[in-house]
PDB file of C-alpha atoms in Angstrom:
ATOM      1  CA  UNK A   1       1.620  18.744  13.875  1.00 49.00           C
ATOM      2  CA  UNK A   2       4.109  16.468  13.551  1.00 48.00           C
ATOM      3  CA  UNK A   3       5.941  15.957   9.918  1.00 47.00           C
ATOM      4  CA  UNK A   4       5.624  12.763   7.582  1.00 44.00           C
ATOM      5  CA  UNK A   5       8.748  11.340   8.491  1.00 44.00           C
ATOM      6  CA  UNK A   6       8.251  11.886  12.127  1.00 43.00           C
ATOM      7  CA  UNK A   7       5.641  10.160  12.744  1.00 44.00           C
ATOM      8  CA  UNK A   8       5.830   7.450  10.285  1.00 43.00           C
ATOM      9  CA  UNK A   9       9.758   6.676  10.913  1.00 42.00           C
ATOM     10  CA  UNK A  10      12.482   6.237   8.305  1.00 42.00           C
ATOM     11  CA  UNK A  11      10.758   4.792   4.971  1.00 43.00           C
ATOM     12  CA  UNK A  12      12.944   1.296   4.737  1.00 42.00           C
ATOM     13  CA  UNK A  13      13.898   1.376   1.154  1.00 41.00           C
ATOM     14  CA  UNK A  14      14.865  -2.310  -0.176  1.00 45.00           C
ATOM     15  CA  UNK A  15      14.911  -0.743  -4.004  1.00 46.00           C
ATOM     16  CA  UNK A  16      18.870  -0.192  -4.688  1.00 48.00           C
ATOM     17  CA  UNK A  17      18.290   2.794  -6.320  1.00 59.00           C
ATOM     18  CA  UNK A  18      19.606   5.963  -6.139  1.00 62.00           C
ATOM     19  CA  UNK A  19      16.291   7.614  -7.169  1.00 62.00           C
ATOM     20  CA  UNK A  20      14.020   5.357  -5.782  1.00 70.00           C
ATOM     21  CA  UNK A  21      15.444   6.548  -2.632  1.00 71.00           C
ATOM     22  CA  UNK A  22      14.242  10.094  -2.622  1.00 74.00           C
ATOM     23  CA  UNK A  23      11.013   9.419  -3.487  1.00 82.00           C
ATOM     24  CA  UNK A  24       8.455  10.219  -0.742  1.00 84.00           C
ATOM     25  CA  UNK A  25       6.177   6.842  -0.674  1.00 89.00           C
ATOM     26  CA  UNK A  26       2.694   7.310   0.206  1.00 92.00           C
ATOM     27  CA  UNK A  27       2.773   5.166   3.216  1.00 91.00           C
ATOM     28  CA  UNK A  28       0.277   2.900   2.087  1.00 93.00           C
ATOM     29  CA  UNK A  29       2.514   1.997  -1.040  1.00 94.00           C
ATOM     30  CA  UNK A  30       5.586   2.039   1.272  1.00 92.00           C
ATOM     31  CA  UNK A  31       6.275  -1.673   2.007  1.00 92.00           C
ATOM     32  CA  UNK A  32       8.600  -3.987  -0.100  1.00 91.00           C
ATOM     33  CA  UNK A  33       5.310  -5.544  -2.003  1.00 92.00           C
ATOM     34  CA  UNK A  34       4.789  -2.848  -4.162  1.00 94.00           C
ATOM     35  CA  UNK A  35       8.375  -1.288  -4.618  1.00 93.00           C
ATOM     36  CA  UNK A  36       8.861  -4.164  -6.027  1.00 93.00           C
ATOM     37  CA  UNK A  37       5.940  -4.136  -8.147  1.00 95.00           C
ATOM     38  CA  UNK A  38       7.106  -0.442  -9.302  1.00 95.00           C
ATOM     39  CA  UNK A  39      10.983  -2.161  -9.961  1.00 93.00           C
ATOM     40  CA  UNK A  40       9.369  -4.409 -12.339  1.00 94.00           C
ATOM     41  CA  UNK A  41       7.323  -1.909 -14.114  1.00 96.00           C
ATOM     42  CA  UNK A  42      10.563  -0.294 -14.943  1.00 95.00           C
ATOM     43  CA  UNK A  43      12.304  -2.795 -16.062  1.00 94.00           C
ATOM     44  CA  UNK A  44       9.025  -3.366 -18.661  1.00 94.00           C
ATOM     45  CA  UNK A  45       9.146   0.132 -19.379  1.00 95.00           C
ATOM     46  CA  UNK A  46       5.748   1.814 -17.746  1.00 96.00           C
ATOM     47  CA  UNK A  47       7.067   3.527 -15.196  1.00 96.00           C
ATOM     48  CA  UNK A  48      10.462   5.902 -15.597  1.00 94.00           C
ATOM     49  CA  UNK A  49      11.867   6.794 -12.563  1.00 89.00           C
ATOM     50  CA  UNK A  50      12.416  10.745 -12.098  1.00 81.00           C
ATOM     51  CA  UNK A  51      14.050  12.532  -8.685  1.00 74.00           C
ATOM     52  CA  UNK A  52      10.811  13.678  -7.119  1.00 71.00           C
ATOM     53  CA  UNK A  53       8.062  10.505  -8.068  1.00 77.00           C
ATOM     54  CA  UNK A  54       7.861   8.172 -10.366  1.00 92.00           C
ATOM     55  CA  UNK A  55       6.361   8.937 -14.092  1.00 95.00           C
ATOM     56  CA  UNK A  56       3.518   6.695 -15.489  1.00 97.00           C
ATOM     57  CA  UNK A  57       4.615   6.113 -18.987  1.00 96.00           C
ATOM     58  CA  UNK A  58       1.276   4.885 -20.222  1.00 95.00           C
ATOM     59  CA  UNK A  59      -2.424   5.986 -20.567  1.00 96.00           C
ATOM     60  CA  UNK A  60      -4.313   7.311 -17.266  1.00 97.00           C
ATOM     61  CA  UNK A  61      -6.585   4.581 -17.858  1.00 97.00           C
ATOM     62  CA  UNK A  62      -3.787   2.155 -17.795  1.00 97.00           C
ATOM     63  CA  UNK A  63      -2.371   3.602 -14.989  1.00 98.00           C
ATOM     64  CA  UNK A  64      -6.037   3.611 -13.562  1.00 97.00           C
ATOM     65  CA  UNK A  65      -6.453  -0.050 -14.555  1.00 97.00           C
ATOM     66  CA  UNK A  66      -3.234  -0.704 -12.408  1.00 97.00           C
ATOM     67  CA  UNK A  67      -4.472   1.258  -9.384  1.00 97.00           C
ATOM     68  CA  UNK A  68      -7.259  -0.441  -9.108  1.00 95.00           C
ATOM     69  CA  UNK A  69      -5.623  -4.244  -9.435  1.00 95.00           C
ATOM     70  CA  UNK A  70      -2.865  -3.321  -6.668  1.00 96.00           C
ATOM     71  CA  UNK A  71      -5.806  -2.015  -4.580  1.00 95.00           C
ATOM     72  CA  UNK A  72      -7.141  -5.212  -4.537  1.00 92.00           C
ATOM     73  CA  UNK A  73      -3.776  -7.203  -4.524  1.00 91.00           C
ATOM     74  CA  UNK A  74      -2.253  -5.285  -1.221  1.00 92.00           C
ATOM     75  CA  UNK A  75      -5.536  -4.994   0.008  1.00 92.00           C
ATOM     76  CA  UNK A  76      -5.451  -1.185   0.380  1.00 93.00           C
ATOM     77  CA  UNK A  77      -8.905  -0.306   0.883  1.00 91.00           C
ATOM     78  CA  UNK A  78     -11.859  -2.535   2.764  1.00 88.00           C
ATOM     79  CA  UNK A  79     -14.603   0.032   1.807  1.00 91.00           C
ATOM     80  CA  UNK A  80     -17.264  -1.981   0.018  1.00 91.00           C
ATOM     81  CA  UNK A  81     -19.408   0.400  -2.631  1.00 87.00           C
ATOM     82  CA  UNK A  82     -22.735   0.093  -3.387  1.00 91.00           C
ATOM     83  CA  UNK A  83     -22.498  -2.826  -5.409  1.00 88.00           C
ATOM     84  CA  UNK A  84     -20.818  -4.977  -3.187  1.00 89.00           C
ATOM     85  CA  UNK A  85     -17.325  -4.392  -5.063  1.00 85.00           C
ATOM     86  CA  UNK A  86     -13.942  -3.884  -2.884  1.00 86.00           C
ATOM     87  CA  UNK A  87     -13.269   0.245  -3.514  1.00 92.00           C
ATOM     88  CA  UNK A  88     -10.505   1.489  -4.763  1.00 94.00           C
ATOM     89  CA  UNK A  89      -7.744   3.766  -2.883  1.00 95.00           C
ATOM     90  CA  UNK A  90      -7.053   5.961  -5.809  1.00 96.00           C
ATOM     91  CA  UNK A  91      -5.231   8.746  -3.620  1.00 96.00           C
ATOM     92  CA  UNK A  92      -1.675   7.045  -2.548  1.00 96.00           C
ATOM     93  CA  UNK A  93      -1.315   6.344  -6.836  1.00 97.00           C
ATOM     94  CA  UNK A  94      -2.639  10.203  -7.963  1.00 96.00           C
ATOM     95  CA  UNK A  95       0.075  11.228  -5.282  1.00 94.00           C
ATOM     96  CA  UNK A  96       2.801   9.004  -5.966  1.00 94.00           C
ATOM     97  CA  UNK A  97       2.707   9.305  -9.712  1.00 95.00           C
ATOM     98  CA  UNK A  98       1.449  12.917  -9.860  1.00 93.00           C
ATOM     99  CA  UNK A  99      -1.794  12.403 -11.458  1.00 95.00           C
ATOM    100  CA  UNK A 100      -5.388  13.517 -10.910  1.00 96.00           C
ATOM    101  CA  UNK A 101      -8.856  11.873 -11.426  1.00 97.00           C
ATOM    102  CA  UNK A 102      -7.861   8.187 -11.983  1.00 97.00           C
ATOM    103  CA  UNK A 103     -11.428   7.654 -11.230  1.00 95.00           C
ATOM    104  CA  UNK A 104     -12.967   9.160 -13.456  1.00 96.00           C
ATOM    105  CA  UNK A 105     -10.330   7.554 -16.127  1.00 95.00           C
ATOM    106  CA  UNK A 106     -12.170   4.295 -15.216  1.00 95.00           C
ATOM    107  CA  UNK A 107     -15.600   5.779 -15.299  1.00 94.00           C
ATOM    108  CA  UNK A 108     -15.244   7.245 -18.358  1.00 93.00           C
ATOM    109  CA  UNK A 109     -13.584   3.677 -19.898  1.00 90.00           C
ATOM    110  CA  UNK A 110     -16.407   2.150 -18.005  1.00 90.00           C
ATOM    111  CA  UNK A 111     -18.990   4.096 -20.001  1.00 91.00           C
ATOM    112  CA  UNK A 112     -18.225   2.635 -23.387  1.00 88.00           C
ATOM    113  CA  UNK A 113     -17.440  -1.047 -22.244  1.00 88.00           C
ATOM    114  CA  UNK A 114     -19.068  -3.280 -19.944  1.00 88.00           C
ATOM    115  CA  UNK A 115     -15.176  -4.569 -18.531  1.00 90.00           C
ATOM    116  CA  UNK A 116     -12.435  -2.273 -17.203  1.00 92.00           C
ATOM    117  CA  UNK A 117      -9.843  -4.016 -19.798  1.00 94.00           C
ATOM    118  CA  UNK A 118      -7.875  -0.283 -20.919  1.00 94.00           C
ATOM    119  CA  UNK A 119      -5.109  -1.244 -24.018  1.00 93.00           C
ATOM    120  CA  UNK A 120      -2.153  -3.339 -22.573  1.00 95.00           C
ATOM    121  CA  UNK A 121      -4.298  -4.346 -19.332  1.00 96.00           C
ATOM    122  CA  UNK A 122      -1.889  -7.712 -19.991  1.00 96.00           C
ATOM    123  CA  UNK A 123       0.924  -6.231 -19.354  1.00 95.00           C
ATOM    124  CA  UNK A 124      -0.147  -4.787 -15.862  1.00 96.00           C
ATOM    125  CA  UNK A 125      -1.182  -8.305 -15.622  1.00 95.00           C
ATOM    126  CA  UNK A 126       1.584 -10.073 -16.817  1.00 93.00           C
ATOM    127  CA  UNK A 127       3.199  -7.808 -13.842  1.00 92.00           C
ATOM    128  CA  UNK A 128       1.215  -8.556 -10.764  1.00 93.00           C
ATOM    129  CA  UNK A 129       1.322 -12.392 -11.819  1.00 89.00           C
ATOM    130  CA  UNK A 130       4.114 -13.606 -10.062  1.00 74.00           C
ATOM    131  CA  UNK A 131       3.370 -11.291  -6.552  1.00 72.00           C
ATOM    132  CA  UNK A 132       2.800 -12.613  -3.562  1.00 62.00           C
ATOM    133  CA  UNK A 133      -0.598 -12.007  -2.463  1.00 56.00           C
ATOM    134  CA  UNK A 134      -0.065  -9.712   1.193  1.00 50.00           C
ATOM    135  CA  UNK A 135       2.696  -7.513   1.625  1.00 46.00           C
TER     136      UNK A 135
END
């Protein structure tokens, strides 16, 4: 079969930096929406870059909690679930920040409260506020 970069072309990189630009996006977090979304969680500290991903500097559940709200902002999965909710496409986020069972991070959050709110949700909020709706 044909290789990653073959068949999905030459990632266009508008993020300036040097190791932003070896980072193998997960094509659905490839457009200029969310690497900008990822610049600005540097520049608030959550996210470090490193040569091969980025690093989540907070809790899963934060990181889970921010998964889930650029799901919904860039529209990345039209799956409804069971309760008539928009589902969340957890696997481009596990890949790109080298983490496993974001999921469950929210189930198990979801357990003890009745609203997905982890510690510092504002911040991830404070984030996304100013981003334009549609990549």
């Amino acid at each position: 079969g044909k290789n990653y970069k073959e068949e999905h072309g030459k990632i266009n990189n508008s993020v300036p930096t040097k190791e932003m630009e070896k980072i193998e996006w997960p094509h659905e977090l490839s457009n200029g929406t969310f690497k900008e979304i990822v610049r600005k969680g540097i520049e608030a500290g959550l996210i470090e870059e490193h040569f091969n991903g980025l690093i989540w500097k907070g809790t899963k559940e934060l990181l889970a909690y921010f998964a889930e709200r650029v799901s919904n902002l860039l529209e990345l999965s039209t799956k409804i679930d069971a309760k008539g909710n928009q589902t969340i496409s957890w696997k481009p986020f596990e890949r790109l920040f080298n983490v496993d069972k974001l999921k469950e991070a929210k189930q198990n959050k979801m357990r003890l409260y009745p609203q997905f709110k982890p510690n510092k949700h504002e911040e991830i909020d404070q984030l996304l506020k100013e981003m334009p709706t549609h990549p």
